[in-house]
Amino acid sequence: MTLLELCNPLFLQVCFLSRSARSGGTMTYSRVRADIEDLFADMRSKAAKERLLEAQYQAVELPLIFFVDATISELDWAQAREWQDNRLAYDHGQLAGDERFFDLLEETLEDRSRDAAERLAVFYTCLGLGFTGIYDGRLDELQRKMMQVADRIREFTDADMLAKICPDAYQDVDTRDLIQPPGMSYLGMGIALVGLLVVVFVSVFVLFRQASHDLTQSLDEVMSHRVHEEVQGAGEGETSGVNEPSPGEDRSERGKSTPGERSESNPKTVGSHD
């Protein structure tokens, strides 16, 4: 068993806790604490079976504790604050794990042995899973540090950077190109646009004809009503012209009659005089 294989269950558990916190899963502080402590106890037990592996594990146990404390304390989890107040590192007398992690990393980088490279693979995994420590907000410096570590652990990582992590996941996969050529979509969009323009033009034409018809009908009604009023006004003017005197005629003269007219109108009066 390699050192990285020994630590792998712990990394998987931290990833599981991170996913559960993001999805709103229910996790109690006591259960999480017990699971993490059981994993550390299991790693110590397995490492004790091999002398070299035990020495390697003892060299990376503190960095692993610092990694777990920092990751769980930063989770979006109701009990994250409680974990922050009761870090595992406090049980080992470590109060500045974020800084101590990189001190141990520098010491390991200075060691050019193969065993040190194997321990660096554990450090690299912690950094790859999001541990930033004192480099929080200084990602450029952290990336340079990771590149230094990556140069030393090629033996413990895949040489082919393009290799599939899970080849089984690619079996029975439909590899056909299901994306339609862009020309087909453009043609469809063009046809739809032309159809839309035709509908708009027809609608405008129909509305224009209807509005023109309504306007013409309204104008005809207005003109007919006006002609009727003019004809009616002319008839009333002729009638009033017959009955009314002219402006220069004296109304008193119209009331008088000549002597002949009076005698004709009253013949009995003339005969009696004679």
Coordinates of C-alpha atoms in Angstrom, one line a residue:
M1 CA 0.0 0.0 0.0
T2 CA 1.3 3.4 -0.9
L3 CA 1.0 6.5 1.3
L4 CA -1.5 8.1 -1.1
E5 CA -3.7 5.0 -1.2
L6 CA -3.6 5.0 2.6
C7 CA -4.9 8.6 2.8
N8 CA -7.4 8.3 -0.1
P9 CA -10.4 7.4 2.2
L10 CA -9.9 10.6 4.1
F11 CA -9.9 12.7 1.0
L12 CA -13.0 11.0 -0.2
Q13 CA -14.8 11.7 3.1
V14 CA -13.9 15.4 2.9
C15 CA -15.2 15.6 -0.6
F16 CA -18.4 13.9 0.5
L17 CA -18.9 16.4 3.3
S18 CA -18.3 19.3 0.9
R19 CA -20.9 18.0 -1.5
S20 CA -23.4 17.4 1.3
A21 CA -23.0 20.9 2.6
R22 CA -23.5 22.4 -0.8
S23 CA -26.7 20.4 -1.4
G24 CA -28.1 21.2 2.0
G25 CA -27.7 17.7 3.4
T26 CA -28.3 17.0 7.1
M27 CA -25.0 16.4 9.0
T28 CA -24.6 16.5 12.8
Y29 CA -21.4 17.7 14.3
S30 CA -21.0 14.6 16.5
R31 CA -21.4 12.2 13.5
V32 CA -19.0 14.1 11.3
R33 CA -16.4 14.4 14.1
A34 CA -16.7 10.7 14.9
D35 CA -16.3 9.7 11.2
I36 CA -13.2 11.8 10.8
E37 CA -11.6 10.6 14.0
D38 CA -12.3 7.0 12.9
L39 CA -10.6 7.5 9.6
F40 CA -7.5 8.9 11.3
A41 CA -7.5 5.9 13.7
D42 CA -7.8 3.5 10.8
M43 CA -4.9 5.1 8.9
R44 CA -2.7 4.8 12.0
S45 CA -3.7 1.2 12.4
K46 CA -2.9 0.3 8.8
A47 CA 0.3 2.3 8.7
A48 CA 1.6 0.5 11.8
K49 CA 1.7 -2.8 9.9
E50 CA 4.5 -1.5 7.6
R51 CA 7.5 0.2 9.2
L52 CA 8.3 2.5 6.2
L53 CA 4.6 3.4 5.7
E54 CA 4.2 4.2 9.4
A55 CA 7.1 6.7 9.2
Q56 CA 5.7 8.2 6.1
Y57 CA 2.2 8.6 7.6
Q58 CA 3.6 10.2 10.8
A59 CA 5.3 12.8 8.6
V60 CA 2.0 13.8 6.9
E61 CA -0.5 13.3 9.7
L62 CA -0.3 17.0 10.8
P63 CA -0.7 18.4 7.3
L64 CA -3.7 16.1 6.9
I65 CA -5.2 17.4 10.1
F66 CA -4.6 21.0 9.0
F67 CA -6.3 20.3 5.7
V68 CA -9.4 18.7 7.3
D69 CA -9.8 21.5 9.9
A70 CA -9.5 24.3 7.3
T71 CA -11.9 22.6 4.8
I72 CA -14.6 21.7 7.3
S73 CA -14.4 25.1 9.0
E74 CA -15.1 26.8 5.7
L75 CA -18.1 24.7 4.7
D76 CA -21.5 26.2 4.3
W77 CA -22.7 24.2 7.3
A78 CA -24.5 25.2 10.5
Q79 CA -21.9 23.4 12.7
A80 CA -18.8 24.8 10.8
R81 CA -18.3 27.4 13.6
E82 CA -18.3 24.7 16.2
W83 CA -15.6 22.8 14.3
Q84 CA -13.6 26.0 14.0
D85 CA -13.7 26.4 17.8
N86 CA -12.7 22.7 18.3
R87 CA -10.2 22.0 15.6
L88 CA -8.4 18.6 15.6
A89 CA -5.1 20.5 15.5
Y90 CA -5.8 21.9 19.0
D91 CA -5.5 18.4 20.4
H92 CA -1.9 18.3 19.1
G93 CA -1.0 21.7 20.4
Q94 CA -1.1 23.3 17.0
L95 CA -2.8 26.8 16.9
A96 CA -1.6 28.0 13.5
G97 CA -2.2 25.1 11.2
D98 CA -2.6 27.3 8.1
E99 CA 0.9 28.5 8.4
R100 CA 2.5 25.3 9.8
F101 CA 1.2 23.3 6.7
F102 CA 3.4 25.3 4.4
D103 CA 6.4 25.2 6.7
L104 CA 6.2 21.4 6.6
L105 CA 5.8 21.6 2.8
E106 CA 9.0 23.6 2.4
E107 CA 10.9 21.2 4.6
T108 CA 9.6 18.3 2.4
L109 CA 10.6 20.2 -0.8
E110 CA 14.1 20.5 0.4
D111 CA 14.4 16.8 0.9
R112 CA 15.3 15.3 -2.5
S113 CA 14.6 11.7 -1.6
R114 CA 11.9 9.4 -3.2
D115 CA 10.1 9.1 0.2
A116 CA 9.8 12.9 0.3
A117 CA 8.3 12.9 -3.2
E118 CA 5.7 10.4 -2.0
R119 CA 4.8 12.7 0.9
L120 CA 4.7 15.6 -1.6
A121 CA 1.9 13.8 -3.4
V122 CA -0.2 14.0 -0.3
F123 CA 0.5 17.7 0.1
Y124 CA -0.4 18.2 -3.6
T125 CA -3.7 16.5 -3.2
C126 CA -4.6 18.7 -0.2
L127 CA -3.8 21.8 -2.3
G128 CA -5.7 20.4 -5.3
L129 CA -8.8 19.9 -3.1
G130 CA -8.9 23.6 -2.2
F131 CA -6.6 24.1 0.8
T132 CA -5.1 27.6 0.6
G133 CA -3.9 28.4 4.2
I134 CA -1.8 31.5 4.4
Y135 CA -2.1 31.9 0.6
D136 CA -5.8 32.7 0.7
G137 CA -6.3 35.5 -1.8
R138 CA -2.8 35.0 -3.2
L139 CA -3.6 32.4 -5.9
D140 CA -0.7 33.3 -8.1
E141 CA 1.8 32.4 -5.4
L142 CA -0.2 29.3 -4.5
Q143 CA -0.1 28.1 -8.2
R144 CA 3.7 28.6 -8.3
K145 CA 4.0 26.6 -5.2
M146 CA 1.9 23.8 -6.7
M147 CA 4.0 23.8 -9.8
Q148 CA 7.1 23.2 -7.7
V149 CA 5.4 20.3 -6.1
A150 CA 4.1 18.9 -9.4
D151 CA 7.6 18.7 -10.8
R152 CA 8.6 16.4 -7.9
I153 CA 5.6 14.0 -8.0
R154 CA 5.4 13.0 -11.7
E155 CA 6.3 9.4 -10.6
F156 CA 3.1 9.3 -8.5
T157 CA 0.8 10.9 -11.0
D158 CA -0.5 9.9 -14.5
A159 CA 2.2 10.7 -17.1
D160 CA -0.4 11.2 -19.7
M161 CA -2.3 14.4 -18.7
L162 CA -5.0 13.6 -21.3
A163 CA -5.7 10.2 -20.0
K164 CA -9.2 9.4 -18.9
I165 CA -9.8 9.4 -15.2
C166 CA -12.6 6.8 -15.4
P167 CA -12.3 4.9 -18.7
D168 CA -15.4 2.8 -17.9
A169 CA -17.5 5.9 -18.0
Y170 CA -16.7 6.3 -21.7
Q171 CA -18.0 2.9 -22.7
D172 CA -21.2 2.5 -24.7
V173 CA -21.3 6.3 -25.3
D174 CA -23.0 7.6 -28.4
T175 CA -20.2 9.5 -30.2
R176 CA -22.4 10.7 -33.1
D177 CA -22.3 14.4 -33.8
L178 CA -25.9 15.4 -32.9
I179 CA -25.4 19.1 -33.4
Q180 CA -27.2 20.3 -36.6
P181 CA -25.1 22.2 -39.1
P182 CA -25.4 26.0 -38.6
G183 CA -26.6 26.4 -42.2
M184 CA -29.8 24.6 -41.5
S185 CA -30.6 26.8 -38.6
Y186 CA -29.9 29.9 -40.6
L187 CA -32.2 28.8 -43.4
G188 CA -35.0 28.1 -40.9
M189 CA -34.5 31.5 -39.4
G190 CA -34.5 33.2 -42.8
I191 CA -37.8 31.4 -43.8
A192 CA -39.4 32.4 -40.5
L193 CA -38.2 36.0 -41.0
V194 CA -39.7 36.2 -44.5
G195 CA -43.0 34.7 -43.3
L196 CA -43.1 37.3 -40.5
L197 CA -42.5 40.2 -42.9
V198 CA -45.3 38.9 -45.2
V199 CA -47.7 38.7 -42.3
V200 CA -46.8 42.2 -41.2
F201 CA -47.2 43.7 -44.7
V202 CA -50.6 42.0 -45.2
S203 CA -51.8 43.2 -41.8
V204 CA -50.7 46.8 -42.6
F205 CA -52.4 46.7 -46.0
V206 CA -55.7 45.3 -44.6
L207 CA -55.7 47.9 -41.8
F208 CA -54.9 50.7 -44.3
R209 CA -57.8 49.7 -46.6
Q210 CA -60.2 49.5 -43.7
A211 CA -59.2 52.8 -42.3
S212 CA -59.4 54.4 -45.8
H213 CA -62.9 53.0 -46.3
D214 CA -64.1 54.3 -42.9
L215 CA -62.6 57.7 -43.6
T216 CA -64.3 57.9 -47.1
Q217 CA -67.6 56.9 -45.6
S218 CA -67.3 59.6 -42.9
L219 CA -66.4 62.3 -45.4
D220 CA -69.5 61.3 -47.6
E221 CA -71.8 61.5 -44.6
V222 CA -70.4 64.9 -43.7
M223 CA -70.8 66.3 -47.3
S224 CA -74.3 64.9 -47.7
H225 CA -75.4 66.5 -44.4
R226 CA -73.9 69.8 -45.5
V227 CA -75.6 69.8 -48.9
H228 CA -78.9 69.0 -47.2
E229 CA -78.5 72.0 -44.8
E230 CA -77.7 74.4 -47.7
V231 CA -80.8 73.3 -49.7
Q232 CA -83.0 73.7 -46.6
G233 CA -81.6 77.1 -45.9
A234 CA -82.2 78.3 -49.5
G235 CA -85.9 77.2 -49.3
E236 CA -86.5 79.1 -46.1
G237 CA -85.0 82.3 -47.6
E238 CA -87.4 82.3 -50.6
T239 CA -90.4 82.0 -48.4
S240 CA -89.4 84.8 -46.1
G241 CA -88.8 87.1 -49.1
V242 CA -92.5 87.0 -50.3
N243 CA -94.1 87.9 -46.9
E244 CA -91.6 90.5 -45.7
P245 CA -91.5 94.1 -47.0
S246 CA -88.6 95.5 -48.7
P247 CA -86.3 97.5 -46.5
G248 CA -87.3 100.8 -48.2
E249 CA -91.1 100.3 -48.1
D250 CA -93.1 102.3 -45.5
R251 CA -95.3 100.1 -43.5
S252 CA -97.8 102.9 -42.9
E253 CA -98.3 103.4 -46.7
R254 CA -99.3 99.8 -47.1
G255 CA -102.2 100.3 -44.7
K256 CA -103.7 103.2 -46.8
S257 CA -106.1 102.8 -49.8
T258 CA -107.1 105.2 -52.7
P259 CA -110.6 106.7 -52.9
G260 CA -111.5 104.5 -55.8
E261 CA -110.5 101.4 -53.9
R262 CA -112.6 102.5 -50.9
S263 CA -115.7 103.1 -53.1
E264 CA -115.3 99.8 -54.8
S265 CA -114.9 98.0 -51.5
N266 CA -118.0 99.7 -50.0
P267 CA -120.7 100.3 -52.8
K268 CA -123.7 100.5 -50.4
T269 CA -122.3 103.6 -48.7
V270 CA -121.9 105.5 -52.0
G271 CA -125.5 104.7 -53.1
S272 CA -127.1 105.9 -50.0
H273 CA -125.5 109.4 -50.3
D274 CA -127.0 109.9 -53.7

